[in-house]
mmCIF file of C-alpha atoms in Angstrom:
data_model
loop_
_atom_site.group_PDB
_atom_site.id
_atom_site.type_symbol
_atom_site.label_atom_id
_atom_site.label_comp_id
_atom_site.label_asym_id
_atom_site.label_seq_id
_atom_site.Cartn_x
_atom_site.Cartn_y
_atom_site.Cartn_z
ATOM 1 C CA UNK S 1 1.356 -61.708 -9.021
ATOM 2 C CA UNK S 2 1.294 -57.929 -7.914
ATOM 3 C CA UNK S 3 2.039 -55.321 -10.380
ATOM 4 C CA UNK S 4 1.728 -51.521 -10.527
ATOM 5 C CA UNK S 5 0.777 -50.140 -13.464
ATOM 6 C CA UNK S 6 2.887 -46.777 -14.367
ATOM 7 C CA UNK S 7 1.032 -43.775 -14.640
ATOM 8 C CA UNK S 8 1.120 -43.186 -18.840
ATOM 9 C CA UNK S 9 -0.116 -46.798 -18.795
ATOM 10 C CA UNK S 10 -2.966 -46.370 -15.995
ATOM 11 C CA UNK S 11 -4.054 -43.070 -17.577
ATOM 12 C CA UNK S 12 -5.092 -45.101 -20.751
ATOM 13 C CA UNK S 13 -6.636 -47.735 -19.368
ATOM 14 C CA UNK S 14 -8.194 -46.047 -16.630
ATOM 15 C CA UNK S 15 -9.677 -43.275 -18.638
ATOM 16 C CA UNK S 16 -10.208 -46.047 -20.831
ATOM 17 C CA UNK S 17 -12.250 -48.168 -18.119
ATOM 18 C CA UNK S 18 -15.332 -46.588 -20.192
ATOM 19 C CA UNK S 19 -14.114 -47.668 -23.535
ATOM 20 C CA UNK S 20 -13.866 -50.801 -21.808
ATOM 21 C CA UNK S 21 -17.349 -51.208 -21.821
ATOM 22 C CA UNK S 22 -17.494 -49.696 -25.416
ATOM 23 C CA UNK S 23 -14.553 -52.250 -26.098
ATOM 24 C CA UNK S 24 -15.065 -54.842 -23.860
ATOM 25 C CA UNK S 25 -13.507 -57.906 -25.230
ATOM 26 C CA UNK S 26 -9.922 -58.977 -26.983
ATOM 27 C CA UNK S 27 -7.646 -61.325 -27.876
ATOM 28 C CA UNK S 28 -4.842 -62.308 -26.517
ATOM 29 C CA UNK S 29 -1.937 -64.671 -27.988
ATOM 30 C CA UNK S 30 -0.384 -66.995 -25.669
ATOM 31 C CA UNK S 31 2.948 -68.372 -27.164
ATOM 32 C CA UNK S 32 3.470 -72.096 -26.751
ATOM 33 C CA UNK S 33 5.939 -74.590 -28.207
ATOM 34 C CA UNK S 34 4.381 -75.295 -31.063
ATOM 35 C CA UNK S 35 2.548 -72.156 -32.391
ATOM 36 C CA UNK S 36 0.085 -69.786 -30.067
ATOM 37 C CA UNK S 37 -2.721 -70.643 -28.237
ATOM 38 C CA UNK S 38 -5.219 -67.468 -28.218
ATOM 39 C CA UNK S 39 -7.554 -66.097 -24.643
ATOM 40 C CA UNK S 40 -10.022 -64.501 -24.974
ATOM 41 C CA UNK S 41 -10.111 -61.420 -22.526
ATOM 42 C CA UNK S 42 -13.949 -59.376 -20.786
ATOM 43 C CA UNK S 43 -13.930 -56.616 -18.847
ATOM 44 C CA UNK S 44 -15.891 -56.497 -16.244
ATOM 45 C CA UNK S 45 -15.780 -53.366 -14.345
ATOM 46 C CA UNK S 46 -12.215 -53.196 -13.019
ATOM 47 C CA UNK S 47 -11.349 -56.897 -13.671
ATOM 48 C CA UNK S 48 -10.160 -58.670 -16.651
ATOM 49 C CA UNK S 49 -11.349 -62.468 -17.162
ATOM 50 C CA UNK S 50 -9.096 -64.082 -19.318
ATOM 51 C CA UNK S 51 -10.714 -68.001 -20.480
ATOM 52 C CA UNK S 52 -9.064 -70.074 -23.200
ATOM 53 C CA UNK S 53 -10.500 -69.801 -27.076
ATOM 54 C CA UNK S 54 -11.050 -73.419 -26.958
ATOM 55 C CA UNK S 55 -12.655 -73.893 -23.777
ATOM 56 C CA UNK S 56 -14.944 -70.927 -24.835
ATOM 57 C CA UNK S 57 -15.672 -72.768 -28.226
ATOM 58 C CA UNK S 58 -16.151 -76.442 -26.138
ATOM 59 C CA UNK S 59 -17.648 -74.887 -23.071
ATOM 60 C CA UNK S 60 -19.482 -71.389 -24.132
ATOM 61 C CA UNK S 61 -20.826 -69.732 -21.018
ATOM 62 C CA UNK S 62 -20.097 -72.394 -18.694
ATOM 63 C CA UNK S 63 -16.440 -71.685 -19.697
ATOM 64 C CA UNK S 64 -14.093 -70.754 -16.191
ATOM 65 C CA UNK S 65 -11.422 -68.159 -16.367
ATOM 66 C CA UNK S 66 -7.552 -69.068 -16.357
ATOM 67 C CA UNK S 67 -6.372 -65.803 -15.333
ATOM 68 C CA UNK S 68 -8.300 -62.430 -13.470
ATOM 69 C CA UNK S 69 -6.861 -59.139 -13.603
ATOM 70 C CA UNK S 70 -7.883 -57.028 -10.755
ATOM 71 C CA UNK S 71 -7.185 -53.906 -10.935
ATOM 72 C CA UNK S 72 -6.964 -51.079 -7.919
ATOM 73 C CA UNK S 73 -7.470 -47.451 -9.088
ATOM 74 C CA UNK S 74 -7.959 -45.843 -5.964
ATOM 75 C CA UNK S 75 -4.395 -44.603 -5.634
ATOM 76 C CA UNK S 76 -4.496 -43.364 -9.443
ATOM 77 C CA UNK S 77 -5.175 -39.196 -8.086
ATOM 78 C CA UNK S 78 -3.026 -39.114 -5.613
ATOM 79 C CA UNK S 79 0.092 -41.576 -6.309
ATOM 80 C CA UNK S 80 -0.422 -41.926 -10.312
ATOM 81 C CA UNK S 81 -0.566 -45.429 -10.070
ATOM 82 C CA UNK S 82 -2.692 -47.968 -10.311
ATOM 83 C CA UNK S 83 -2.536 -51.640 -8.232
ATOM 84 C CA UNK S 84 -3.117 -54.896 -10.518
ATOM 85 C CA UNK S 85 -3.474 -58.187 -8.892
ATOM 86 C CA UNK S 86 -3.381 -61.744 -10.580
ATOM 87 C CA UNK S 87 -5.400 -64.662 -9.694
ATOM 88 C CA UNK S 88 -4.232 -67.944 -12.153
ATOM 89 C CA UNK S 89 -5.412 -71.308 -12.302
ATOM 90 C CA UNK S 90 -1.977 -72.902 -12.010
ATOM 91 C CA UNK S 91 -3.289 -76.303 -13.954
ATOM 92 C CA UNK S 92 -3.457 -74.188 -16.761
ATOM 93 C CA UNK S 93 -1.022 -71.568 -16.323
ATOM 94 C CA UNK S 94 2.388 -70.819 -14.823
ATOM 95 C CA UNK S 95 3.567 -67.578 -13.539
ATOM 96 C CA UNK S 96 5.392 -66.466 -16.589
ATOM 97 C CA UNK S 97 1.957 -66.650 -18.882
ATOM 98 C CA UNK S 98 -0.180 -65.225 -16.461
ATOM 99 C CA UNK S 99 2.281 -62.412 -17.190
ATOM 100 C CA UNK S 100 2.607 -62.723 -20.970
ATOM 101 C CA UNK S 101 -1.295 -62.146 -20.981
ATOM 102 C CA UNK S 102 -0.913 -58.939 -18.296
ATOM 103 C CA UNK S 103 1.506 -57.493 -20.634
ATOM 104 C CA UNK S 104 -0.371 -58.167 -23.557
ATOM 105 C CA UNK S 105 -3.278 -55.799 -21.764
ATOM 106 C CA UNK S 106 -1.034 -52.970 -22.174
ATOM 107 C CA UNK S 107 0.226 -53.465 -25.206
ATOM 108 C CA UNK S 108 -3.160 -53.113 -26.397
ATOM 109 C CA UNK S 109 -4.966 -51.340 -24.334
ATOM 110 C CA UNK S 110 -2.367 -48.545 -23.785
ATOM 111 C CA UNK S 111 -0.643 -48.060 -26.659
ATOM 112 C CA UNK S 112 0.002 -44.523 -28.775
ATOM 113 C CA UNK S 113 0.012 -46.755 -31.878
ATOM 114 C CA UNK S 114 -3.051 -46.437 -33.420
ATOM 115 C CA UNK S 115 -2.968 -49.579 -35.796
ATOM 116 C CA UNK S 116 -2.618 -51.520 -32.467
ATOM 117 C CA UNK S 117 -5.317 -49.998 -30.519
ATOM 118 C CA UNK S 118 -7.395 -50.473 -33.941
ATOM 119 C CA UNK S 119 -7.385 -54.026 -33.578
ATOM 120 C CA UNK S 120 -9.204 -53.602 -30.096
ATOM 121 C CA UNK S 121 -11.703 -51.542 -32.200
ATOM 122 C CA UNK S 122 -11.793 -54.013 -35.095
ATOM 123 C CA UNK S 123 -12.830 -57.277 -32.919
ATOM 124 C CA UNK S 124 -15.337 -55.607 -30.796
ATOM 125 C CA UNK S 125 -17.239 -53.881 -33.775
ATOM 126 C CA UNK S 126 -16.178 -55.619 -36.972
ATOM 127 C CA UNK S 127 -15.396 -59.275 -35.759
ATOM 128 C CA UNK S 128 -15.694 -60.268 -39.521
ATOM 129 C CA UNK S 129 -12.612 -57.774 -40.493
ATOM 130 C CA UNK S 130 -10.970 -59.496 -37.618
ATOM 131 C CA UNK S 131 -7.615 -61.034 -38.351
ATOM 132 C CA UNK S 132 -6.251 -63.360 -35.677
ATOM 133 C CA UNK S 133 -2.769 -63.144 -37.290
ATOM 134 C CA UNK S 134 -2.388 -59.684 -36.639
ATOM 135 C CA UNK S 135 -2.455 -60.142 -32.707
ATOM 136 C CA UNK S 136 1.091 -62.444 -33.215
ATOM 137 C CA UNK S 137 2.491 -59.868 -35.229
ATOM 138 C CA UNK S 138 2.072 -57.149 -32.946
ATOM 139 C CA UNK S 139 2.846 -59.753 -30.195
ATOM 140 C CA UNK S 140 6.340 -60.902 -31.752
ATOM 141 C CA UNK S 141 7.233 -57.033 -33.374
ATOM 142 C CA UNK S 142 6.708 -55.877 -29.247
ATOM 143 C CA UNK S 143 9.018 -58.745 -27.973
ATOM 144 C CA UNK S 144 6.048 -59.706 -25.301
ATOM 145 C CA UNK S 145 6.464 -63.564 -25.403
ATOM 146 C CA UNK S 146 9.970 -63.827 -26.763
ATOM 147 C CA UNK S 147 11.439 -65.266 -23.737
ATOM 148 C CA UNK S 148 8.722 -67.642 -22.966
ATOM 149 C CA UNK S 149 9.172 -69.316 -26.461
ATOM 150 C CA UNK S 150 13.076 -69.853 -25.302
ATOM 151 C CA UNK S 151 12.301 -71.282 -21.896
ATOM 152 C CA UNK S 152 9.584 -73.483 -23.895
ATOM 153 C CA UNK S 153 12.097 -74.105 -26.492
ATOM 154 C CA UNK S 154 14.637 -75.039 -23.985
ATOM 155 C CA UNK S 155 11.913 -77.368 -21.430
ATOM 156 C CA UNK S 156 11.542 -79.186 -25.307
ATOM 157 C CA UNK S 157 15.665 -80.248 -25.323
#
């Protein structure tokens, strides 16, 4: 998966590659047949690991990523955009996902609505206040996901 990332989007997350070390973890909800399954998603530098909740729960450090993010700023001055690359582990997750979860990175990392970005902000520095819910709601108000539930829906028939 190749992807550029448009110029409002790259500012924000590029600018933002600091507050990705101030905010460098989040949530992401994966929709699956029956309900979500959440990833858990660290920064590191200009990549993005994404691992599954559970296999961070069962597994802790020793825990492998399902999906990297790398991301290629170097044409951000001169072109205004930014190169993303996808590497999957295809026993875990399809093409479509892989995407759900890039899409998800915007949608939370470069948004203009500050109750969204505030959820970044909540489950880096107030994990308690954290409220898993909100991720789907932001998830199914955005639309991210919506045909992956039908083609899971469908696979089910």
């Amino acid at each position: 998966m190749i992807q550029v990332v448009g110029h409002r989007a790259n500012d924000f997350i590029y600018s933002s590659i600091s507050l990705c070390v101030c905010f460098p973890q989040f949530l992401c909800a994966l929709p699956r047949r029956e309900g979500y399954e959440f990833f858990v998603g660290q920064w590191t530098g200009t990549e993005l690991h994404f691992t599954a909740l559970i296999n961070i729960q069962t597994r802790g450090d020793a825990a492998a990523s399902q999906l990297i993010l790398y991301h290629y700023p170097e044409l951000k001055e001169e072109k205004g955009i930014v190169l993303m690359t996808a590497e999957r582990d295809s026993t875990f997750l399809n093409v479509a996902e892989a995407q759900c979860i890039a899409n998800q990175v915007q949608l939370f990392y470069a948004t203009d609505r500050k109750e969204t970005y505030g959820l970044v902000e909540t489950f880096n520095f107030r994990p308690n206040e954290f409220k898993y819910m909100s991720v789907i709601a932001e998830l199914e108000q955005s639309g991210l996901g919506a045909e992956l539930k039908c083609v899971q829906n469908q696979d089910k028939t």
